[in-house]
Structures are given as C-alpha cells and as structure tokens.
Amino acid sequence: ILEQIRIKNEDLRRLNPDTGNTPVPFKAVAADCNIELRLAQIDPNGNCTEGIDRINSPLTINNGTFSSFINQWPPDKYLNVWVVTSISSGTIGFTNYPGVIPAYDGIIITNNFFGNIGTAAGNFEGGRALTALFALYLDVRHIWGDDGGSCTGDDLVSDTPNQWNNTTGCPTFPMFDTCTSSGDGIMFMNFMDFSNGTCQNLFTIGQAARMSATLASPVSGRNNLITPANLIATGTDGTPPVICAPIADLSVSKHRICLGDSVLYTNGSFNADSIVSYSWNFPGGIP
C-alpha cells in the first residue's frame, strides 16, 4: 500500500524516475499536478488510524459493482480505495466520474495491479493502474476520448493530440494513427492511454487543470477533500505520522475443550506497527 502511494504521488508531482523518457516535443506540456495522496490518520469516528482497513468479505473476492461497498468512509471526506482479489468483469479496476451518488463513490482495484511489489510484482502496469483510475476519479478522460475508434471523441483538453483509439504494449516514438498521421504523433506515453504502465510517464497541463477544477468545484462532490478543515479532521494536513495504540483482536478455534486438547489462537490485532511485545494472561489456567 505504501509503495503504491509513493508511485502515485511521484506520477502526480512529475517526480517519477522515468520523466526522462518523455519525448522532447511533449516535455513542454508535461505537468506537475500539485496533488498528493496521504493515508488518513483519523477515522470517521475520530479514532487514531493507519488509514488501512482490512476486511474479509465475499465482496473482496469477486467484486464488480458499486452497489454494496464494505465499510465505506464518508466519500466527501475520504477517497475510498478498495483493493480486492478479483473483479467479475475481468478488468483491473474501475471508478466513477464526479457527480455520482455518494454510495457509488470510490475506486476499486485488484490487488495484483495495486503497486509493484508483492502480488503485483512484475506486471506490465508498474503501479500506474491507480494513477489512471485516480485521474478518472477527478474527471480526466481517456486520451482517445472513448469514442469507440473514431476521430470525433475528445478528452476535453487541448494539449493532447487527437487519437483514434487506445494503444497497447509499449510503442516506439513517434507513433501515428488515423487521427494524427503527422507531426509528433500520438501521446501514447500519457497516463490516460492503455499502453503499458511501465511505458507511461506524464500528465499534461490541461489534464492537471481538469483535476484542479474538479477539486475546486462544489458540483463535483470532491471539493471538501482538500479544505483545510477536512485535512485537519482526517489527519492529512501534513502533521507527522502518529503511532496508534494497538487494538487486540484475537479469535479462538474452540471454546470448550477436554484435558489435553489443543486450542488455536488467531491474532487479528491491528495498528500492529506499534506492537513490540505480547503479554498473555490465562486467569485460573496453566496453559
């Protein structure tokens, strides 16, 4: 999770290590979006949190709908990201544009494309799937305009070349298509194309402006996220990370046993980064 947030923030601030791969003709429009993601340090009930909620549910196994989320935090105060095992449609992840009803607000993504280590190690996205989904969440459109393979669609920004359809793989610059057959070609290395994430490296000034406009607009439902009051209320105002007190959560395999039987205790305690030792007490028993 921490690795994914690092990748996402570097992409948003144009601090990603592969900015040198941006073709020279497109460097002038490559943008620092001036946006960062931070894990919440205060939950909706005012309690200390690491911003990570681990829940086992059928919805984490084969999710594919916004109709029934697990423990959604208020979406006008938090960006909810659900990391699941699989999505029924077979996609990597999905989100909604701004303006949807709150119950459908957030991002769903599969664990094997979330970040670039652990279960996501070695895939072709390199952690960029969330980069694109977050931009969609802030009303940035796919670079080909989602027009089904014509030149009539538009991504609503002026500094991206007109593009026929999404690209795949890792093309060689310059690349031309039916809509842009000359000049510098299409911007397949933009985060909003479907080229391999490991070959993507920029947002444009126009795309960054759309993100800022969404965060400033009351109509979007996203504008409260960045207010000073909400940053303080969620602990995302840049204050140093706090170490939450651990919360014990133990389950037991049996509640009644015979002499000589074994009992298995499972540790589900959380805020576990701060746990350095354990103390066990069995009043009246000699385990």
XYZ file of C-alpha atoms in Angstrom:
287
model
C 0.000 0.000 0.000
C 2.763 2.424 0.914
C 4.638 1.580 -2.289
C 1.528 2.268 -4.387
C 1.005 5.648 -2.746
C 4.651 6.536 -3.407
C 4.285 5.673 -7.110
C 1.022 7.583 -7.412
C 2.386 10.690 -5.730
C 5.519 10.701 -7.864
C 3.371 10.471 -11.003
C 1.143 13.327 -9.838
C 4.078 15.590 -8.963
C 6.127 14.616 -12.027
C 8.787 13.198 -9.746
C 8.589 9.761 -11.351
C 12.069 8.477 -12.227
C 11.153 7.899 -15.902
C 10.378 11.524 -16.840
C 13.496 11.369 -19.000
C 11.568 9.049 -21.312
C 9.086 11.794 -22.201
C 9.714 12.673 -25.868
C 11.222 16.122 -26.306
C 8.211 17.537 -28.244
C 5.894 16.680 -25.321
C 8.092 17.886 -22.456
C 6.723 21.433 -22.718
C 3.195 20.291 -21.786
C 4.178 17.719 -19.123
C 2.778 18.880 -15.787
C 3.207 18.743 -12.048
C -0.424 18.278 -10.953
C 0.378 19.620 -7.469
C -1.728 16.893 -5.804
C -0.672 14.267 -3.286
C -2.397 11.326 -1.605
C -1.964 10.716 2.114
C -3.215 7.939 4.352
C -5.754 9.167 6.881
C -4.598 9.329 10.494
C -8.065 9.945 11.951
C -11.026 7.707 11.081
C -14.666 8.865 10.706
C -15.250 8.287 14.436
C -12.297 10.453 15.439
C -10.096 7.498 16.353
C -6.425 7.066 15.530
C -5.951 5.031 12.344
C -3.238 3.986 9.929
C -5.702 4.637 7.110
C -5.789 0.937 6.220
C -8.850 -1.188 6.904
C -8.500 -4.946 6.325
C -11.850 -6.720 5.889
C -12.611 -10.230 4.662
C -15.900 -10.443 2.772
C -17.370 -12.076 -0.353
C -17.151 -8.595 -1.917
C -13.356 -8.740 -1.726
C -13.231 -11.971 -3.731
C -15.203 -11.176 -6.887
C -16.329 -7.575 -6.771
C -17.880 -5.856 -9.747
C -20.423 -3.380 -8.533
C -20.662 -0.153 -6.587
C -23.992 -1.232 -5.124
C -22.608 -2.724 -1.929
C -19.354 -1.438 -0.512
C -17.618 -2.657 2.603
C -17.333 -0.088 5.387
C -17.298 2.956 3.132
C -15.914 6.012 4.909
C -17.739 9.299 4.071
C -16.685 9.964 0.449
C -16.858 13.732 0.877
C -14.088 13.448 3.483
C -12.037 10.459 2.302
C -11.073 8.882 -1.011
C -12.067 5.239 -0.555
C -9.907 2.709 -2.433
C -10.967 -0.939 -2.194
C -8.264 -3.471 -3.066
C -9.897 -6.782 -3.984
C -8.875 -10.228 -5.173
C -10.787 -10.037 -8.454
C -13.439 -8.104 -10.360
C -16.241 -10.011 -12.066
C -15.859 -8.149 -15.372
C -12.191 -9.136 -15.569
C -10.991 -5.518 -15.518
C -8.052 -4.239 -13.496
C -10.174 -1.645 -11.720
C -12.892 0.942 -12.124
C -14.287 4.171 -10.707
C -16.959 6.759 -11.489
C -16.642 10.307 -12.746
C -17.551 13.065 -10.264
C -21.200 13.750 -9.521
C -22.358 10.189 -8.756
C -24.409 9.415 -5.678
C -22.156 9.077 -2.627
C -22.807 5.348 -2.197
C -21.063 4.700 -5.542
C -18.091 6.959 -4.874
C -14.591 5.452 -4.729
C -12.088 3.306 -6.606
C -11.999 -0.488 -6.854
C -8.759 -2.166 -7.997
C -7.410 -5.712 -7.994
C -4.508 -6.499 -5.679
C -2.267 -7.852 -8.448
C -2.239 -4.416 -10.120
C -2.031 -2.371 -6.923
C 1.557 -1.192 -6.506
C 4.521 -3.084 -7.949
C 5.640 -5.417 -5.159
C 4.097 -8.464 -3.505
C 1.214 -9.850 -5.563
C 1.683 -7.014 -8.081
C 5.375 -7.655 -8.729
C 6.446 -7.915 -12.339
C 3.233 -6.908 -14.123
C 3.147 -4.531 -17.080
C 1.466 -1.681 -15.145
C 4.196 -0.946 -12.611
C 1.685 0.651 -10.240
C 0.239 3.003 -12.892
C -3.270 1.484 -12.892
C -4.194 3.534 -9.822
C -2.587 6.598 -11.394
C -5.108 6.430 -14.238
C -8.063 5.490 -12.021
C -7.384 8.428 -9.723
C -7.301 10.778 -12.720
C -10.651 9.378 -13.903
C -11.979 9.969 -10.386
C -11.005 13.636 -10.877
C -12.756 13.827 -14.281
C -9.749 13.358 -16.584
C -10.858 11.381 -19.641
C -9.053 8.685 -21.604
C -6.789 10.265 -24.142
C -8.677 8.846 -27.158
C -11.983 10.294 -25.944
C -13.740 6.935 -25.510
C -15.292 7.288 -28.964
C -15.040 3.629 -29.969
C -12.372 4.103 -32.613
C -13.213 7.308 -34.475
C -11.659 10.763 -34.527
C -14.748 12.524 -33.194
C -14.201 11.845 -29.492
C -12.383 14.281 -27.263
C -10.689 14.086 -23.879
C -11.682 17.731 -23.249
C -8.131 19.065 -23.073
C -6.328 20.856 -25.866
C -2.736 19.775 -25.294
C -3.154 16.067 -26.127
C -3.117 15.016 -29.803
C -6.306 13.622 -31.297
C -6.152 9.841 -31.038
C -8.092 7.125 -32.880
C -8.263 4.539 -30.084
C -6.337 3.239 -27.113
C -2.875 1.833 -27.694
C -1.434 -1.308 -26.135
C 2.023 -2.598 -25.352
C 4.970 -0.233 -25.429
C 5.129 1.588 -28.800
C 8.141 3.407 -30.205
C 8.012 7.182 -30.568
C 6.813 8.662 -32.839
C 3.621 6.670 -33.371
C 0.935 7.770 -35.827
C -2.682 6.765 -36.346
C -5.736 7.697 -38.425
C -6.441 10.836 -36.374
C -2.861 12.084 -36.061
C -0.859 10.961 -39.070
C 1.912 13.549 -38.970
C 3.829 15.862 -36.659
C 4.836 14.323 -33.346
C 2.206 11.583 -33.468
C 0.015 10.454 -30.582
C 0.834 10.730 -26.883
C 0.828 7.011 -26.086
C 3.092 7.608 -23.051
C 0.325 9.588 -21.329
C -1.033 8.027 -18.134
C -4.535 8.102 -19.655
C -3.755 5.734 -22.534
C -3.855 1.935 -22.302
C -0.204 1.446 -23.205
C 1.822 -0.476 -20.634
C 2.077 1.457 -17.412
C 5.814 0.908 -17.396
C 5.963 2.973 -20.624
C 3.800 5.857 -19.354
C 5.339 8.959 -17.829
C 3.225 12.140 -17.991
C 0.065 14.096 -17.400
C -0.347 17.298 -19.397
C -1.021 20.839 -18.243
C -4.607 20.519 -19.489
C -5.175 17.270 -17.616
C -3.736 18.771 -14.427
C -6.082 21.745 -14.828
C -9.093 19.389 -15.014
C -8.030 17.725 -11.757
C -7.684 21.094 -10.028
C -11.039 22.262 -11.381
C -12.738 19.124 -10.051
C -11.241 19.591 -6.595
C -12.410 23.228 -6.594
C -15.961 22.571 -7.790
C -18.835 22.029 -5.298
C -20.723 20.245 -8.089
C -18.086 17.501 -8.225
C -18.613 16.383 -4.643
C -14.817 16.237 -4.277
C -14.174 19.830 -3.212
C -14.317 19.182 0.550
C -11.436 16.705 0.365
C -8.786 19.418 0.219
C -10.270 22.027 2.543
C -8.024 22.915 5.494
C -10.745 21.827 7.930
C -11.064 18.385 6.345
C -7.304 17.894 6.158
C -7.139 18.525 9.903
C -10.183 16.336 10.618
C -8.700 13.372 8.740
C -5.104 13.910 9.873
C -3.878 14.530 6.317
C -2.708 18.102 6.863
C 0.959 17.142 6.871
C 1.340 16.625 10.596
C 3.913 13.938 11.469
C 2.513 10.384 11.381
C 1.284 9.161 14.718
C 1.682 5.664 16.127
C -1.747 4.389 17.054
C -2.243 2.275 20.135
C -2.605 -1.373 19.109
C -6.063 -2.883 19.306
C -6.185 -6.532 20.385
C -8.409 -8.748 18.271
C -7.928 -12.462 18.958
C -10.124 -15.360 17.918
C -10.076 -18.909 19.243
C -10.694 -22.211 17.457
C -12.566 -23.827 20.381
C -14.408 -22.512 23.374
C -14.859 -25.856 25.200
C -12.123 -28.474 25.292
C -11.175 -31.639 27.106
C -7.977 -32.125 29.072
C -5.069 -32.498 26.677
C -6.801 -30.875 23.672
C -5.195 -28.001 21.768
C -6.610 -24.556 21.079
C -5.526 -22.361 18.188
C -5.490 -18.608 18.797
C -5.531 -16.369 15.693
C -4.152 -12.853 16.002
C -6.168 -10.266 14.087
C -4.877 -7.327 16.096
C -4.420 -4.132 14.134
C -2.461 -0.909 14.277
C 0.165 -3.607 14.531
C 3.160 -1.492 13.518
C 3.290 -0.297 17.113
C 3.130 -3.777 18.681
C 6.568 -4.701 20.035
C 5.651 -7.356 22.585
C 2.780 -9.502 23.763
C 1.578 -10.332 27.265
C -0.679 -13.356 27.752
C -2.807 -13.979 30.819
C -4.953 -17.080 31.485
C -6.555 -16.472 34.893
C -7.187 -19.780 36.653
C -5.439 -21.814 33.950
C -1.978 -23.255 33.352
C -1.537 -23.219 29.548
